[in-house]
Amino acid sequence: MAQKKGGSRVSEDTEERHILQAILLADSFAQKFRPITLERPKVLLPLVNIPMIDYSLAWLESAGVEEVFVFCCAHSKQVINYLENSQWLNIPKFNVITIESHDSVSAGDALRLIYDRNVIRGDFVLISGDTVSNMSLTQALLEHKERRKKDSNAVMTMVIKKSKPSPLTLQTRLGNDELFMAIDPNTQQLLYYEDKADHLKGTLSLDKTLLADNPAVFLHNDKQDCYIDICSPEVLSLFTDNFDYQHLRRHFVKGLLVDDIMGYKIFTHEIHSSYAACVDNFRSYDTISKDIMQRWTYPLVPDVQFSGNCPTKLERQGMYKASDIRQSRSAQIGPFTLVGNGTTVGDHSKISNSVIGEGCTIGSNVTIEGSYIWSNVTIQNGCQIRHAIVCDGVVIKSGAVLEPGVILSFKVIIGPQYVVPAYSKVSLLPQPTKQDSDEELEYADNSSVENQSLLSTMLDLPNGEVTSKPSESSEVGISGVGYIWSVCEGGHEEEWRHSIAPISAEKLIDLKNVAQADLDLLTQDAGVLPTSGELKPDSDIANSEDADTEDFRDDSFDKEVEATFLRAVHESVEQDHVIIEINSLRLSYNVPFSDCAGAIFYSVMKLATETPFTTNSELYRTTVNVTTKWGGLLKHYLQTIDEEIEVIMKFEEICLESIKEFAPLFAQILHLLYDKDILSEDAIISWASEKEGADESDKIFLKQSETFIQWLKEAPEEDD
Amino acid sequence: MSSPVMDFQVVVLAGGASKNLVPIVSKEVPKPLLPVANRPVLSYVLELLESNNLKDLIVAVEGKEAALAVGGWISSVYVDRLHVEVAAVPEDVGTAGALRSIVHHLTADDILVVSGDLVCDVPPGAVAAAHRRHDAVVTSLLCSTPTSGVSETGSSGGKDKAKKPKRCNIIGLDPTRQFLLYVATGSEVEKDVRVQKGILRAVGQMEIRADLMDAHLYAFKRSVLQEVLDQKENFQSIKKDLLPYLVRSQLRSELSSNGAAHAEETWNEKLTSQNNQSFFSQHLANATKQSFHELYASGLNGSAPAPASRTHKCCVYIAENSKYCARLNSLQAFNDINRDVIGEASHLSGYSFSVHNNIIDPSAELGLKTTVGPQCMLGEGSQLGDKCSVKRSVIGRHCRIGSNVKIVNSVVMNHATIGDGSSVQGSVICSNVQLQERVILKDCMVGAGYVVTAGNEIKGESLARKEKS
């Protein structure tokens, strides 16, 4: 292996202290900033009037990194051009090298490519190009090196930061997914990592072996991941060895923690007073912009020159003003606002908590609140703009209103008096057809890159042509130009979470209710635990308050399986194909086989109820037909007795909750499943004995099938 | 603790003929009366309570006969020192069952429930105070799991040594280590840890510990205890059912008598500084200094039209590492505790040790060239023949021990007879046992009144008389 060679050299080098390298991923491999990112890469989007990548590079330089590999993929030309024209390539002792790729669809691909280039010689810092930080790396690097000396398996140090301590701010501040971590308090080793938390699952399950090795473990819900990693060269080779690692956290970190074959370890480094955050979505864009204005990121603040930015002057109340502003005397420019060079503000306009770029023209009686107006934007008289992002070259005609959460992409024109509805995204480019986004939920992000390059070629058309096309549509008011993107299905949930608009009171309540529902689920969950007494809360309490959460419980996995199954039924897909599809679903949702079995069983039973029926015997007949047809599929997922028991339990649940029609047929169908060899005798008997200890209300079905079980127990031999 | 702890009633769950202590328990000697350094084990709890000024006690004993025996002993010893009521509770109803049968006789606001087999020096008053300070529904005493250090000198020696300390509980604590957020006991300990996300969200950080043991000393709010025991009829064990139930439902309290209405103002500074934060002031502008329980409840009340979510608090008192804490709940523990009480935890025994670090009653008779080593105890009226050697053992009253007898790491109860040339190692010899000449016992348990015939060599067995019934 090439790495071997490199490795030995590294060990020599470490003695002399070789230069510190960094990898900066100038592509987020996500779509969260669409539609803006269709036209410009995310790292070049201005954050308080300075491209994001400048913050990242400035920090790397100040932290003592001497060589940075900037990995560009989407809009790579734009990034490279930008860097070539910037000062970054000419700083002594700070070497910026671009690596270009056209076919990488994930961070994993990027790291594999960099590994192939064989340019990383020692420990390196891995960040994405949207990182804003002022932390010092010295301590973290030192810790990492010390650990490496003692244990060569300590391959990565992850920077974390305590976030605001309320359960709700955790989620609402940066719009991130909720993060649960388990950390060893003594060694700071990361033991568990769960982002993209499934809200429907009320519990967090720590492997028992984890506690066997550590007498104490800290569980955290109050930390945020800064997405700054200090990695050893092994990390790159790990990505190469595991070609299916795509996402840094979801695959790589999880892979190391869960499938820990080689004993690789990840450690954490907590920062306390310094700042570190990633612009992951519009909400964090908003939050981080405000943090910059409020100088949490010092020295990376607007009045300190750290890249090619124009000098601004800090005035009272967090006001930053460039030197060349024409501002009407009657205009009020409020607190925490930055106004860029060459901008004109008309009479009686009010601007607060906003960033205005360079060369903007703002008419009179305009209200701008909590918004980000990029460069060369024209806002005519009487417009109202709240919590919106307005990109370069946009024209907002007089009297137009932008409701909270609106994103206007480059050169959009909003017609006069037009009210852009909340959360709309408007772009000159039509929304890409979503052929790709439906199928592979998880990887939808990735395929976008191809899409992007496709669309960016469209952009190369002369401007006039692009603008002329949609003008007739006037989706955005008379003489307006632009398409309003519809929110794709399922996106609504994310929409408000990631938007820059403040979260409405109802959503906050919803959030809390989710938290509450968790606890409800929990009390139910616990009821399943086979401890001695009765642990379920009294059913009346549970029912009255759980009624609305009931639907939650069938989590999305079950729904997906059902949908897949139904499609298979209606389009008569082959059974083998169904199995493949369900397997991939299983993998992407990371559920055990038993859940799979349960979900399929549910789908099969649901199918049986689709045929109209009036009597129980009719229902039974359809059930027989359906199980005959799909028994093979079910059987495929019932490899062990545990899964069979799971299915019986699921059946009980179905009878009790979702499809009560089956309740009187429980014993009959159980017998049927036995006859069809779907359930084994052992499974039924162990289910029965398991249920023996349950409380009375739980035993209805056991009683119903008593004779059948008795028969099973008594005549096992003859039966065979 | 000199301050009087007012209005706490104490329930001592003394147990009875515990099955896991056969053969050393019997009808005559139920579990509460098992000797630890020649004193009934129950006396350790009673004296601990007495020293904390907790003198109003109910001692619940399983079975009528056992209750009579225990009652007799208590009234003979503590008649003018404690106000004790002995209650016979049905057998095999579990700790929660025992509590249920007497819970309606309780009148005080708060109840301290102690296991009668606890030998420890942690002041229960401190637990009671922590309970009061937080207005908790339950406060549990936790102590560090006994490490393998105990078995270092132990009889069963080698077996446990290599292993890590046995894990009794998995406990989840808040960052201030005052609140109990998660508890797993029994078989759950060996399973994956399943933590409620809701509670983790509310508290932000949770410390999961596997090295703490539930010491079976709890303070309960009486109203809660009564309500839960009445409603949850199949709760059997305090540790396995009642406590987990209370812990699990703390943010979603179903208790009627307790709730968020109990807003208290004097919260621990440290806790508030961690929980009092900007979010609610930012979004709701009603944050006050509260524990996470109240914060959680108020967060829900603040803006949501939903009914107020009630919370209750489950607290812990964690004993310092230097404190001794053990429960006599197994044969191994019986041996260990006896050894500890005259050894490393000798302050518990209440005896004063001689210069040789042992206790030999003046009325005991020792033969020629007989040696009694340190960390030994010899009860009154016992006789040892010539050339005997006793090491790290407790010998009861009026025992007759012949010549050339070796007793190491063992407990010999009252009125036992040991013949010449015998050797007893790591064993328990109950009262009235007769070992004839040249008996060699290693790691044995010999039940009361048993006779071992001459020359027998027995290893690792449990010997008991057939019950004549």
PDB file of C-alpha atoms in Angstrom, chain A residues 550-641:
ATOM      1  CA  GLU A 550     -50.635   7.135  17.434  1.00  0.00           C
ATOM      2  CA  ASP A 551     -49.849   7.769  13.815  1.00  0.00           C
ATOM      3  CA  PHE A 552     -46.346   8.719  14.742  1.00  0.00           C
ATOM      4  CA  ARG A 553     -45.592   5.342  15.980  1.00  0.00           C
ATOM      5  CA  ASP A 554     -45.764   3.638  12.638  1.00  0.00           C
ATOM      6  CA  ASP A 555     -42.585   5.222  11.634  1.00  0.00           C
ATOM      7  CA  SER A 556     -41.637   6.174   8.169  1.00  0.00           C
ATOM      8  CA  PHE A 557     -39.891   2.890   7.586  1.00  0.00           C
ATOM      9  CA  ASP A 558     -43.124   0.987   7.917  1.00  0.00           C
ATOM     10  CA  LYS A 559     -44.765   3.392   5.543  1.00  0.00           C
ATOM     11  CA  GLU A 560     -42.021   3.006   3.006  1.00  0.00           C
ATOM     12  CA  VAL A 561     -42.204  -0.740   3.162  1.00  0.00           C
ATOM     13  CA  GLU A 562     -45.927  -0.608   2.774  1.00  0.00           C
ATOM     14  CA  ALA A 563     -45.658   1.662  -0.223  1.00  0.00           C
ATOM     15  CA  THR A 564     -43.040  -0.547  -1.797  1.00  0.00           C
ATOM     16  CA  PHE A 565     -45.137  -3.591  -1.176  1.00  0.00           C
ATOM     17  CA  LEU A 566     -48.294  -2.072  -2.573  1.00  0.00           C
ATOM     18  CA  ARG A 567     -46.461  -0.995  -5.662  1.00  0.00           C
ATOM     19  CA  ALA A 568     -45.214  -4.532  -6.013  1.00  0.00           C
ATOM     20  CA  VAL A 569     -48.760  -5.811  -5.753  1.00  0.00           C
ATOM     21  CA  HIS A 570     -50.260  -3.398  -8.204  1.00  0.00           C
ATOM     22  CA  GLU A 571     -47.489  -3.536 -10.744  1.00  0.00           C
ATOM     23  CA  SER A 572     -46.904  -7.221 -10.129  1.00  0.00           C
ATOM     24  CA  VAL A 573     -43.229  -6.823  -9.478  1.00  0.00           C
ATOM     25  CA  GLU A 574     -41.317 -10.015  -8.989  1.00  0.00           C
ATOM     26  CA  GLN A 575     -40.844 -11.169  -5.488  1.00  0.00           C
ATOM     27  CA  ASP A 576     -37.065 -11.137  -5.738  1.00  0.00           C
ATOM     28  CA  HIS A 577     -37.110  -7.529  -6.750  1.00  0.00           C
ATOM     29  CA  VAL A 578     -39.335  -6.666  -3.871  1.00  0.00           C
ATOM     30  CA  ILE A 579     -36.859  -8.297  -1.571  1.00  0.00           C
ATOM     31  CA  ILE A 580     -34.031  -6.272  -3.009  1.00  0.00           C
ATOM     32  CA  GLU A 581     -35.966  -3.068  -2.636  1.00  0.00           C
ATOM     33  CA  ILE A 582     -36.942  -3.810   0.909  1.00  0.00           C
ATOM     34  CA  ASN A 583     -33.416  -4.769   1.765  1.00  0.00           C
ATOM     35  CA  SER A 584     -32.121  -1.475   0.560  1.00  0.00           C
ATOM     36  CA  LEU A 585     -34.809   0.280   2.553  1.00  0.00           C
ATOM     37  CA  ARG A 586     -33.776  -1.704   5.552  1.00  0.00           C
ATOM     38  CA  LEU A 587     -30.183  -0.611   5.114  1.00  0.00           C
ATOM     39  CA  SER A 588     -30.965   3.012   4.593  1.00  0.00           C
ATOM     40  CA  TYR A 589     -33.199   3.134   7.644  1.00  0.00           C
ATOM     41  CA  ASN A 590     -30.828   0.957   9.551  1.00  0.00           C
ATOM     42  CA  VAL A 591     -33.458  -1.266  11.098  1.00  0.00           C
ATOM     43  CA  PRO A 592     -33.084  -4.871  12.171  1.00  0.00           C
ATOM     44  CA  PHE A 593     -34.536  -7.749  10.231  1.00  0.00           C
ATOM     45  CA  SER A 594     -37.261  -8.189  12.742  1.00  0.00           C
ATOM     46  CA  ASP A 595     -38.644  -4.719  12.045  1.00  0.00           C
ATOM     47  CA  CYS A 596     -38.597  -5.561   8.419  1.00  0.00           C
ATOM     48  CA  ALA A 597     -40.580  -8.685   9.009  1.00  0.00           C
ATOM     49  CA  GLY A 598     -43.060  -6.737  11.092  1.00  0.00           C
ATOM     50  CA  ALA A 599     -43.466  -4.058   8.460  1.00  0.00           C
ATOM     51  CA  ILE A 600     -44.001  -6.532   5.669  1.00  0.00           C
ATOM     52  CA  PHE A 601     -46.435  -8.483   7.714  1.00  0.00           C
ATOM     53  CA  TYR A 602     -48.352  -5.326   8.371  1.00  0.00           C
ATOM     54  CA  SER A 603     -48.403  -4.504   4.681  1.00  0.00           C
ATOM     55  CA  VAL A 604     -49.666  -7.962   3.822  1.00  0.00           C
ATOM     56  CA  MET A 605     -52.432  -7.765   6.358  1.00  0.00           C
ATOM     57  CA  LYS A 606     -53.338  -4.299   5.198  1.00  0.00           C
ATOM     58  CA  LEU A 607     -53.617  -5.627   1.675  1.00  0.00           C
ATOM     59  CA  ALA A 608     -56.048  -8.224   2.849  1.00  0.00           C
ATOM     60  CA  THR A 609     -58.335  -5.533   4.158  1.00  0.00           C
ATOM     61  CA  GLU A 610     -58.286  -3.675   0.877  1.00  0.00           C
ATOM     62  CA  THR A 611     -60.693  -6.057  -0.724  1.00  0.00           C
ATOM     63  CA  PRO A 612     -64.066  -5.032   0.583  1.00  0.00           C
ATOM     64  CA  PHE A 613     -65.589  -7.447   3.038  1.00  0.00           C
ATOM     65  CA  THR A 614     -68.635  -7.611   5.185  1.00  0.00           C
ATOM     66  CA  THR A 615     -68.179 -10.659   7.299  1.00  0.00           C
ATOM     67  CA  ASN A 616     -65.279 -12.079   9.139  1.00  0.00           C
ATOM     68  CA  SER A 617     -65.189 -15.155   6.986  1.00  0.00           C
ATOM     69  CA  GLU A 618     -64.858 -13.046   3.873  1.00  0.00           C
ATOM     70  CA  LEU A 619     -61.957 -11.250   5.429  1.00  0.00           C
ATOM     71  CA  TYR A 620     -60.451 -14.553   6.353  1.00  0.00           C
ATOM     72  CA  ARG A 621     -60.740 -15.782   2.809  1.00  0.00           C
ATOM     73  CA  THR A 622     -58.947 -12.785   1.374  1.00  0.00           C
ATOM     74  CA  THR A 623     -56.327 -13.172   4.032  1.00  0.00           C
ATOM     75  CA  VAL A 624     -55.794 -16.735   2.945  1.00  0.00           C
ATOM     76  CA  ASN A 625     -55.353 -15.624  -0.633  1.00  0.00           C
ATOM     77  CA  VAL A 626     -52.993 -12.855   0.213  1.00  0.00           C
ATOM     78  CA  THR A 627     -50.840 -14.925   2.502  1.00  0.00           C
ATOM     79  CA  THR A 628     -50.670 -17.684  -0.036  1.00  0.00           C
ATOM     80  CA  LYS A 629     -49.417 -15.252  -2.586  1.00  0.00           C
ATOM     81  CA  TRP A 630     -46.974 -13.353  -0.406  1.00  0.00           C
ATOM     82  CA  GLY A 631     -46.033 -16.017   2.097  1.00  0.00           C
ATOM     83  CA  GLY A 632     -42.706 -16.529   0.382  1.00  0.00           C
ATOM     84  CA  LEU A 633     -41.784 -12.901   0.830  1.00  0.00           C
ATOM     85  CA  LEU A 634     -42.697 -12.998   4.463  1.00  0.00           C
ATOM     86  CA  LYS A 635     -40.806 -16.190   4.971  1.00  0.00           C
ATOM     87  CA  HIS A 636     -37.723 -14.560   3.534  1.00  0.00           C
ATOM     88  CA  TYR A 637     -37.628 -12.171   6.439  1.00  0.00           C
ATOM     89  CA  LEU A 638     -38.391 -14.758   9.064  1.00  0.00           C
ATOM     90  CA  GLN A 639     -34.992 -16.343   9.298  1.00  0.00           C
ATOM     91  CA  THR A 640     -34.947 -16.886  12.999  1.00  0.00           C
ATOM     92  CA  ILE A 641     -37.470 -17.554  15.673  1.00  0.00           C
TER      93      ILE A 641
END
